[in-house]
CSV table of C-alpha atoms in Angstrom, one decimal:
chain,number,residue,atom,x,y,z
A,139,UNK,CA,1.3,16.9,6.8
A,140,UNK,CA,1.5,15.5,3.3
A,141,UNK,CA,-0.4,12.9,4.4
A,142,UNK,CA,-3.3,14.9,5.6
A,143,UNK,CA,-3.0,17.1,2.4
A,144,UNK,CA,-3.1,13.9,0.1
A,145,UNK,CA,-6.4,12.6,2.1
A,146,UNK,CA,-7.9,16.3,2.4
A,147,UNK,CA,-8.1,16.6,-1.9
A,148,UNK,CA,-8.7,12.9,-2.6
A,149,UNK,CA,-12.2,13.7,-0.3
A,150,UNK,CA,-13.0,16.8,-1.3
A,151,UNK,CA,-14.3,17.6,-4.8
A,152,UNK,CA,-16.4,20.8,-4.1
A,153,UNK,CA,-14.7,24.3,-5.8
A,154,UNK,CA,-15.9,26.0,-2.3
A,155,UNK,CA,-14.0,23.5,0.7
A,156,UNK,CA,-10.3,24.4,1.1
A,157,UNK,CA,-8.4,21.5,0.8
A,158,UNK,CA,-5.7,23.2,3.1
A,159,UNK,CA,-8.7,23.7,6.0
A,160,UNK,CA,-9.4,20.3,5.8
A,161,UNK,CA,-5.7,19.0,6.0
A,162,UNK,CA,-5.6,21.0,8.8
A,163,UNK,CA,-8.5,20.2,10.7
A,164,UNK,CA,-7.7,16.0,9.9
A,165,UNK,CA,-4.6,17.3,11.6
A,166,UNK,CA,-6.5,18.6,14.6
A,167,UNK,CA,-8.2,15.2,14.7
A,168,UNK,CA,-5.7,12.9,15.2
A,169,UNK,CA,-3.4,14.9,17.2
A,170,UNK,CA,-6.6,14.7,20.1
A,171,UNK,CA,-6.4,11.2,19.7
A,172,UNK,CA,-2.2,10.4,20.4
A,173,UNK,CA,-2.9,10.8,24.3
A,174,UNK,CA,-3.5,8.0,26.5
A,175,UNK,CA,-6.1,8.8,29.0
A,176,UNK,CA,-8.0,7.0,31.4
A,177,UNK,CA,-10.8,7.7,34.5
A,178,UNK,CA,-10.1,8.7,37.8
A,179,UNK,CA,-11.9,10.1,40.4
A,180,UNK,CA,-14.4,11.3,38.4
A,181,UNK,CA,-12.4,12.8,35.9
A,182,UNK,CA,-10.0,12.2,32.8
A,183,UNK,CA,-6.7,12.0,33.8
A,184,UNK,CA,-3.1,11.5,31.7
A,185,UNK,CA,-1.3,8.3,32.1
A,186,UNK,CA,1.9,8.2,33.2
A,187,UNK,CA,3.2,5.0,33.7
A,188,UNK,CA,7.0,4.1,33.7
A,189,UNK,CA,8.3,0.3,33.7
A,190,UNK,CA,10.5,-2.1,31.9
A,191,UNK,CA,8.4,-2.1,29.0
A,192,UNK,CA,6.3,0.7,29.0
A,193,UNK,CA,7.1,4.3,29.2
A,194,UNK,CA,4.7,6.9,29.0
A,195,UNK,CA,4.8,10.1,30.7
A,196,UNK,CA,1.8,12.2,30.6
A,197,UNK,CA,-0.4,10.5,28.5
A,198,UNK,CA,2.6,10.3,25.5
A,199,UNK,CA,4.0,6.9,24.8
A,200,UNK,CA,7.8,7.6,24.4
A,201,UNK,CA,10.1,5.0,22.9
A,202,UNK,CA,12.9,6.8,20.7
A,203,UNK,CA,9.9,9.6,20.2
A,204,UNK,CA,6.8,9.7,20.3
A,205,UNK,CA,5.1,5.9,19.7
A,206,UNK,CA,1.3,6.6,18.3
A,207,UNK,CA,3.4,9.3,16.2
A,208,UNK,CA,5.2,6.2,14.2
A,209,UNK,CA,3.8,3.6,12.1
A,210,UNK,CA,1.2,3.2,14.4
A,211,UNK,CA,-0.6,5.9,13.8
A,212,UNK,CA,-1.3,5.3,10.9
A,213,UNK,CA,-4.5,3.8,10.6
A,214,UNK,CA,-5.7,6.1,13.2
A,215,UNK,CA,-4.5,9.4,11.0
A,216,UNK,CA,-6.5,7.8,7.7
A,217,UNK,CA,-9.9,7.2,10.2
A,218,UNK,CA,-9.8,10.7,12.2
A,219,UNK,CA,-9.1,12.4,8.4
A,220,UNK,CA,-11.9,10.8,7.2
A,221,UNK,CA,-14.5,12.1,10.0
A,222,UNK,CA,-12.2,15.6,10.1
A,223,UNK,CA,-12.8,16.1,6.4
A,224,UNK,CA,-16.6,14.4,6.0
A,225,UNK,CA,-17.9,17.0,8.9
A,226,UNK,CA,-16.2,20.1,7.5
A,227,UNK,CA,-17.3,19.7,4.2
A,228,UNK,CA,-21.0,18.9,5.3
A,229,UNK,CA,-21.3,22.2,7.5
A,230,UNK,CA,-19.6,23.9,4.3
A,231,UNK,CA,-22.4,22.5,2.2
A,232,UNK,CA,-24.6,23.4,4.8
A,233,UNK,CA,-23.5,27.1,4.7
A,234,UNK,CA,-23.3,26.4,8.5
A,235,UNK,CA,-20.0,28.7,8.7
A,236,UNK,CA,-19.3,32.0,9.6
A,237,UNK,CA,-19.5,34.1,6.3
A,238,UNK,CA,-17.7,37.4,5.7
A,239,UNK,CA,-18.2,40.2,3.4
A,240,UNK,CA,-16.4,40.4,0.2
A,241,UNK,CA,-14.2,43.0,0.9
A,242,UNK,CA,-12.2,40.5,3.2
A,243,UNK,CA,-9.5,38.8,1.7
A,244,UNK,CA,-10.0,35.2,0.8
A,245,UNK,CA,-7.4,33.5,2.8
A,246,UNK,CA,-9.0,35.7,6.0
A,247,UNK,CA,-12.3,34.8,4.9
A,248,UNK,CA,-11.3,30.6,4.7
A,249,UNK,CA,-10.2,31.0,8.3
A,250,UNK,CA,-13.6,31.9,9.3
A,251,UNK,CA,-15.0,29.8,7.6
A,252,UNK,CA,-13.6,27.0,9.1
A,253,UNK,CA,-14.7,28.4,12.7
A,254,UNK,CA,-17.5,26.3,13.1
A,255,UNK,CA,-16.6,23.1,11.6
A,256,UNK,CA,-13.6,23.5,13.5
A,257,UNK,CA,-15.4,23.0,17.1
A,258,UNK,CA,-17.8,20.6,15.8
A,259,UNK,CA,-14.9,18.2,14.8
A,260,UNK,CA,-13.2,18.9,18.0
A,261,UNK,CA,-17.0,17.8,20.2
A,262,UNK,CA,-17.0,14.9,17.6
A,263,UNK,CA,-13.0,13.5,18.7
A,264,UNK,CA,-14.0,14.7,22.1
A,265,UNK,CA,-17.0,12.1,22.5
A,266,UNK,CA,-15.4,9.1,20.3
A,267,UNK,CA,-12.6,9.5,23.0
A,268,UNK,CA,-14.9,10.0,26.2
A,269,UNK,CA,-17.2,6.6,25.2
A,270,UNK,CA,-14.1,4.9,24.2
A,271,UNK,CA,-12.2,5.9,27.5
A,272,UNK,CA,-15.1,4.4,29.4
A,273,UNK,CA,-15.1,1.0,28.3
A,274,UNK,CA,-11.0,1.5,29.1
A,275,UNK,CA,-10.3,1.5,25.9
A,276,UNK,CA,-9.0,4.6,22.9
A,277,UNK,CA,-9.0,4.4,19.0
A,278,UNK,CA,-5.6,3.4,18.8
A,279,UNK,CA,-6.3,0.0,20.9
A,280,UNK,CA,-9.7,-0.7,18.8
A,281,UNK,CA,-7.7,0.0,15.5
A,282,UNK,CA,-5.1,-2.5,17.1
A,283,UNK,CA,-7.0,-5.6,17.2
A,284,UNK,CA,-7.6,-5.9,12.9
A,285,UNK,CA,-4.1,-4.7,12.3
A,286,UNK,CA,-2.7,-7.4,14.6
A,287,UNK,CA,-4.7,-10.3,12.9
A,288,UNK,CA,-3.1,-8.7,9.6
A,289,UNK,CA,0.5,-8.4,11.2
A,290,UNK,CA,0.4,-12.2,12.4
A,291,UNK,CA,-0.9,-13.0,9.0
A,292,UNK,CA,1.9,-11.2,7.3
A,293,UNK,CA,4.2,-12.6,9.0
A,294,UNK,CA,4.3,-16.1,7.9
A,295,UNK,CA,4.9,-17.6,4.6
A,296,UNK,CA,1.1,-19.2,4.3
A,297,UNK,CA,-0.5,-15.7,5.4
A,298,UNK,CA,1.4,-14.0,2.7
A,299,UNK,CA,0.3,-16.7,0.4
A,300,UNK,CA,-2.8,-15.7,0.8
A,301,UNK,CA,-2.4,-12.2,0.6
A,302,UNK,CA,-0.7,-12.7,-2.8
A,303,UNK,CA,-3.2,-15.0,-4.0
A,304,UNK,CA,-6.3,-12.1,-2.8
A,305,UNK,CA,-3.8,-9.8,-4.5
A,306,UNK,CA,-3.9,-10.9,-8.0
A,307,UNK,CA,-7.1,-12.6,-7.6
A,308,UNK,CA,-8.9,-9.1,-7.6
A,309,UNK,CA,-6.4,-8.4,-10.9
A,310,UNK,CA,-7.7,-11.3,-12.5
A,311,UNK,CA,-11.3,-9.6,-12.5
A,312,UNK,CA,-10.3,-5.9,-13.5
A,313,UNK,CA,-9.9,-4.4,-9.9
A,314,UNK,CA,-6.5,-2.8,-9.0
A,315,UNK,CA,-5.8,-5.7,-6.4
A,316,UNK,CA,-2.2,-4.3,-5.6
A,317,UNK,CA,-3.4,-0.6,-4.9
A,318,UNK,CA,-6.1,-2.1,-2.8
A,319,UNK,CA,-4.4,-4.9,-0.5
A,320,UNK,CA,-1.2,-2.7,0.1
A,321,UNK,CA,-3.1,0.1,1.2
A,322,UNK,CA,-4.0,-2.0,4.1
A,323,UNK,CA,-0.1,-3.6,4.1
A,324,UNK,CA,1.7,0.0,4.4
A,325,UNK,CA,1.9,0.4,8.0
A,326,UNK,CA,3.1,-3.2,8.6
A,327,UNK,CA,6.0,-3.7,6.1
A,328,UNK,CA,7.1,0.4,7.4
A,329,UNK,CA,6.8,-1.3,11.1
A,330,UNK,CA,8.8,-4.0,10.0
A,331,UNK,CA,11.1,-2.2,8.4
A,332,UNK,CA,11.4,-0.3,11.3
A,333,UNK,CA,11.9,-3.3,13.4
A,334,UNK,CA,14.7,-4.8,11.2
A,335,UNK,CA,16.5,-1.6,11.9
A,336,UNK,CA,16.5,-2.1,15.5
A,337,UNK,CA,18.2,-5.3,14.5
A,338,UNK,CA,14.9,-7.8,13.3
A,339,UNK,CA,15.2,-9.8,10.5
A,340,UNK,CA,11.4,-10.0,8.9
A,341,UNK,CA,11.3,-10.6,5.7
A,342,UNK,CA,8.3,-8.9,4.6
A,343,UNK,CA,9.2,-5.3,5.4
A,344,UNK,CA,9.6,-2.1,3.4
A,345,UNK,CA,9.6,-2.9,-0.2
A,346,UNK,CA,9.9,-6.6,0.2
A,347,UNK,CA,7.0,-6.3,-2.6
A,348,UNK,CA,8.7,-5.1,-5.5
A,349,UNK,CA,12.1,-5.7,-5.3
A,350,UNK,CA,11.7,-9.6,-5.2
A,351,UNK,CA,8.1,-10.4,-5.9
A,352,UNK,CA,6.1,-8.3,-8.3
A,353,UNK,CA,9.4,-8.0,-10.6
A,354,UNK,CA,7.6,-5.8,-13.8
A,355,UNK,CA,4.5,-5.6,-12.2
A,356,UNK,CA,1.8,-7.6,-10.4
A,357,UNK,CA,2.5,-10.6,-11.9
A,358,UNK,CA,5.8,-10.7,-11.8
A,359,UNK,CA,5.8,-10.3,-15.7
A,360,UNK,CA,9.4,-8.5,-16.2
A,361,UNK,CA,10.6,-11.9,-17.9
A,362,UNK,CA,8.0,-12.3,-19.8
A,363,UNK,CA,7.2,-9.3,-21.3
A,364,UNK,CA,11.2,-9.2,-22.8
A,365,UNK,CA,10.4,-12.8,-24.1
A,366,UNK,CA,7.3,-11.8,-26.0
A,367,UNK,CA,9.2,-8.3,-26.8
A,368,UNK,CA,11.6,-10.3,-28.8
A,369,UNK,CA,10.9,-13.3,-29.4
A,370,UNK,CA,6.7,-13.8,-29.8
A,371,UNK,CA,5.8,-15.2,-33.1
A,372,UNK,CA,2.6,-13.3,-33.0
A,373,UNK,CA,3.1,-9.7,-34.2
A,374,UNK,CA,0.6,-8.7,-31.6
A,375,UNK,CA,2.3,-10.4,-28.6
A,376,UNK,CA,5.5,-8.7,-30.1
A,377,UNK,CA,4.2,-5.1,-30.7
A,378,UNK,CA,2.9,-5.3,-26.9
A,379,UNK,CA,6.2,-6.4,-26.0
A,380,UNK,CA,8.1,-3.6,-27.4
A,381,UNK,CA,5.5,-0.8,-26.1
A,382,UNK,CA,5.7,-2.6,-22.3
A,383,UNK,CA,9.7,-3.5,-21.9
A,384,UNK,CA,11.1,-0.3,-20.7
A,385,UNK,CA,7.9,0.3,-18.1
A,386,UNK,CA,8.4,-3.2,-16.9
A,387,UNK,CA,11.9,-2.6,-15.8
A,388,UNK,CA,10.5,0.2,-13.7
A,389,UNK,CA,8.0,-2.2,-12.5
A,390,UNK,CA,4.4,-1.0,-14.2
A,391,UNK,CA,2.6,-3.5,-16.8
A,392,UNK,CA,-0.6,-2.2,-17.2
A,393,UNK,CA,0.4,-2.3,-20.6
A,394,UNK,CA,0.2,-6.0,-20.1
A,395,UNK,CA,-2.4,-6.4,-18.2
A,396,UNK,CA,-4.9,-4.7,-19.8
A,397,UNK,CA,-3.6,-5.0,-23.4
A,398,UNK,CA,-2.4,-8.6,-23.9
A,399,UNK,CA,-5.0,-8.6,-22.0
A,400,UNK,CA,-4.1,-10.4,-18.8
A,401,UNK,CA,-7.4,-9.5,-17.3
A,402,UNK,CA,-10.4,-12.1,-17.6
A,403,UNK,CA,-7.6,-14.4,-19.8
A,404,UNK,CA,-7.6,-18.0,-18.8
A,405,UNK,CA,-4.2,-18.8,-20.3
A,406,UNK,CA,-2.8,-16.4,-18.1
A,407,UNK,CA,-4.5,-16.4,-15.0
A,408,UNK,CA,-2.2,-20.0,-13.8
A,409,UNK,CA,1.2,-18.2,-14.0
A,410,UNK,CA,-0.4,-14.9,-12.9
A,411,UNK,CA,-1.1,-16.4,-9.7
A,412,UNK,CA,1.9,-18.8,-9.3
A,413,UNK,CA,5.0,-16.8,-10.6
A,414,UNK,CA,4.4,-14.1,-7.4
A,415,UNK,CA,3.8,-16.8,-5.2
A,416,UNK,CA,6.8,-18.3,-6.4
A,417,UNK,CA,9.1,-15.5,-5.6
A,418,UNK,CA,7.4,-14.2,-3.0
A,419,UNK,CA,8.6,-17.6,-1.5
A,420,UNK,CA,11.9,-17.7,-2.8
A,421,UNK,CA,12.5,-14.3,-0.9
A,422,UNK,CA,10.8,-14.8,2.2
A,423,UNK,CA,13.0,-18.1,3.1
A,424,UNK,CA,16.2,-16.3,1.4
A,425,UNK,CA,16.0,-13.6,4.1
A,426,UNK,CA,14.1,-15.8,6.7
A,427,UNK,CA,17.5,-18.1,6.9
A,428,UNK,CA,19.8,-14.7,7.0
A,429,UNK,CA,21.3,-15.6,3.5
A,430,UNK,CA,20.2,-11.9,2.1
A,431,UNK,CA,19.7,-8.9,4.7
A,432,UNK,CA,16.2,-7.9,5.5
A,433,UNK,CA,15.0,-4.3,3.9
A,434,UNK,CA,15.8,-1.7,6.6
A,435,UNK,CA,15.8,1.2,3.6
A,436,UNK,CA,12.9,2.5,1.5
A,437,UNK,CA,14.0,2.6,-2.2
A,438,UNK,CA,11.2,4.4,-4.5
A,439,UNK,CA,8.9,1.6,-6.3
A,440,UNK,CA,9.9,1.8,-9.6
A,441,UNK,CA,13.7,1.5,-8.5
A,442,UNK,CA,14.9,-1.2,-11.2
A,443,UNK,CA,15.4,-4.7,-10.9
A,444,UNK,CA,18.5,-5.5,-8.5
A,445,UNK,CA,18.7,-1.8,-7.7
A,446,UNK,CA,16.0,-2.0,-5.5
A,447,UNK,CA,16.9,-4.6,-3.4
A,448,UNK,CA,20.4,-3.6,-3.3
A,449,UNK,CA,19.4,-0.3,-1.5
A,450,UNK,CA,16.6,-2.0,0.6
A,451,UNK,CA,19.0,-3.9,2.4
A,452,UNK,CA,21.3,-0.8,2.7
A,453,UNK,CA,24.2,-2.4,-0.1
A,454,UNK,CA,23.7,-6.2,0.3
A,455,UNK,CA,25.2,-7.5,-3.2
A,456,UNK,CA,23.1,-10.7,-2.8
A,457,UNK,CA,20.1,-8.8,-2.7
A,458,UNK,CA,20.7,-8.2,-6.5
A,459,UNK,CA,21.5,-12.3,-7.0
A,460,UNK,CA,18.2,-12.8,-5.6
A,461,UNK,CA,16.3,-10.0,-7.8
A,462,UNK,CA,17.5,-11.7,-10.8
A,463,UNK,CA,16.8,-15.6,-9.3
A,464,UNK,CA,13.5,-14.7,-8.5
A,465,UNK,CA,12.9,-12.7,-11.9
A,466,UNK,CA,14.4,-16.0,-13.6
A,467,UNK,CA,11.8,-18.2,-11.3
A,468,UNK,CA,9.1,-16.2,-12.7
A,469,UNK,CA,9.7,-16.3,-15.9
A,470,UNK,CA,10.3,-19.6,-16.3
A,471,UNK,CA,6.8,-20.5,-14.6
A,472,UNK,CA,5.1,-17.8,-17.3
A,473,UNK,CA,7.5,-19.8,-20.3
A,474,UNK,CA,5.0,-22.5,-21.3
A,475,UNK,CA,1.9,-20.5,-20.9
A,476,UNK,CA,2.5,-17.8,-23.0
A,477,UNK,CA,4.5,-19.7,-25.5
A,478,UNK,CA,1.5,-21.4,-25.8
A,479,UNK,CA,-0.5,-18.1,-26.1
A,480,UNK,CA,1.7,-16.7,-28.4
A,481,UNK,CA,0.9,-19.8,-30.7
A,482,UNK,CA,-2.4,-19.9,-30.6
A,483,UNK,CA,-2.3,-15.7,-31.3
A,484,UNK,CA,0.0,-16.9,-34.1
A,485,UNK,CA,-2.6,-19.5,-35.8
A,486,UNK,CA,-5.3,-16.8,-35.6
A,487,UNK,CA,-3.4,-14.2,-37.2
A,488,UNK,CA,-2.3,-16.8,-39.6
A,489,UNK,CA,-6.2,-17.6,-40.6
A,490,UNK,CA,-7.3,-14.1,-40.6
A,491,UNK,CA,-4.6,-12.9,-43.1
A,492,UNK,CA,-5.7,-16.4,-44.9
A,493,UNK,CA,-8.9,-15.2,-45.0
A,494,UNK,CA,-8.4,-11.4,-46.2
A,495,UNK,CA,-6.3,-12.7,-49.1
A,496,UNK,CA,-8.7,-15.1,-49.9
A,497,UNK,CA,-11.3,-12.6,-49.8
């Protein structure tokens, strides 16, 4: 439901939609969509179908609950609240509802309004499921074939090179590259962490992310930003650091990224790129060869360094060795570049109080 909520106000922007209506009706949406039907006779008809593999009793795929309720669904839920929340704001723009006098109470009045919209929505699911079910087929199997591609990429140590790589390459030019490439990565490390619950051990699963790779930040900048907090020669580099050391432990560096700046920086952009790769590979292998348990717990993001893998892997003390290994790798790939930042900051500092005094 929070969910639905979340996706209901990040669409809707006018004064006069109900955020709660739309929640509601993306609700609606993709509770139409969870059953599994198919044609017969003429007609649409539940599935039931009950095997080794498969059990799904009257159109409701059941393994330890309902299955298109679970990770799954995910994709599914963002699509259906999407089309839920564009068509009942539309018809409310429209003033194609069913208006009431001003004497009824507001909440009774929102319920009528959402009357019409309400059965439009429901026609729309209805038909995307009806052409769908013709070609043998339903949202969740289409949604199925670009999250597989994505699972099997994720699943390797190349394909989550790459991801890494797009990841911080969208950084590099001033677009939130973590936002946008784990918005897409959600449902497959909760899957996974599902998965190593049942007794899997995939490495990249539940918060895999920041608890070994992006240590500080995208970046993995934690080390760095302590070294140029106490250490940078340049009092810029070392004002920075100050301002960004307690957010890094918590794992945000905007600070950093926008301030040093890290963004459109060539001295940066080489240990941007290779210090997540680094432990991103560090960790992957670490729990690939069963020498730290895979995440099967969801600690919050900003859980610090050690602390998060620690409850990740449900109180694996080598979990925190690795934190801090990988943390260590990082920083010691960011060492020469921003000691030769700092430098060159230094020198210009240098000339440009040079040239005040001498002015």
């Amino acid at each position: 439901m929070i969910f639905f909520v979340r996706t209901a106000f990040g669409l809707i922007l006018q004064s006069t939609i109900n955020p709660l209506n739309g929640a509601l009706l993306s609700m609606m949406a993709f509770f139409m969509c969870i059953p599994e039907l198919v044609f017969k006779g003429g007609t649409a008809t539940l599935v039931t179908e009950i095997t080794k593999d498969n059990k799904i009793i009257d159109g409701y795929a059941i393994a330890g609950g309902v299955t298109r309720l679970g990770t799954t669904g995910i994709f599914t839920a963002i699509i259906m609240s999407i089309i839920a929340v564009k068509l009942y704001a539309w018809f409310v723009k429209k003033n194609i509802v069913v208006s009431m006098p001003d004497t009824v109470p507001a909440g009774v009045s929102r319920s009528f309004t959402a009357l019409i919209p309400t059965a439009a929505i429901a026609l729309t699911v209805i038909i995307i499921n009806g052409i769908l079910m013709a070609f043998n087929t339903d949202i969740y199997k289409i949604v199925a074939i670009p999250f597989g591609f994505v699972t099997n990429l994720t699943s390797t140590w190349v394909g989550l090179m790459v991801v890494y790589f797009i990841m911080h390459a969208l950084w590099i030019v001033g677009i939130h590259g973590a936002t946008i490439v784990t918005s897409f990565l959600t449902p497959i490390v909760l899957s996974n962490m599902q998965l190593n619950q049942k007794g899997a051990n995939i490495p990249f699963a539940g918060e895999f992310n920041n608890c070994f790779v992006t240590i500080g930040g995208s970046g993995a900048t934690l080390g760095m930003v302590i070294f140029i907090a106490f250490f940078a020669k340049s009092a810029q580099l070392g004002a920075l650091g100050k301002a960004s050391v307690v957010p890094a432990f918590f794992n945000i560096n905007e600070p950093i990224l926008f301030g040093m700046p890290v963004v459109y920086n060539p001295y940066t952009a080489i240990p941007f790129f290779l210090a997540p790769m680094a432990s991103m590979s560090m960790a992957y292998f670490a729990i690939s060869m069963h020498w730290v348990k895979p995440m099967i717990a969801q600690p919050a993001w900003p859980t610090p360094l050690g602390l998060s893998g620690f409850i990740g892997t449900a109180g694996d003390w080598r979990a925190i060795v690795l934190a801090f290994v990988c943390a260590l790798v990082a920083f010691l790939i960011w060492f020469p570049f921003i000691k030769f930042y700092d430098g060159k900051l230094y020198k210009d500092e240098q000339a440009k109080g040079a040239a005040e005094a001498a002015a």
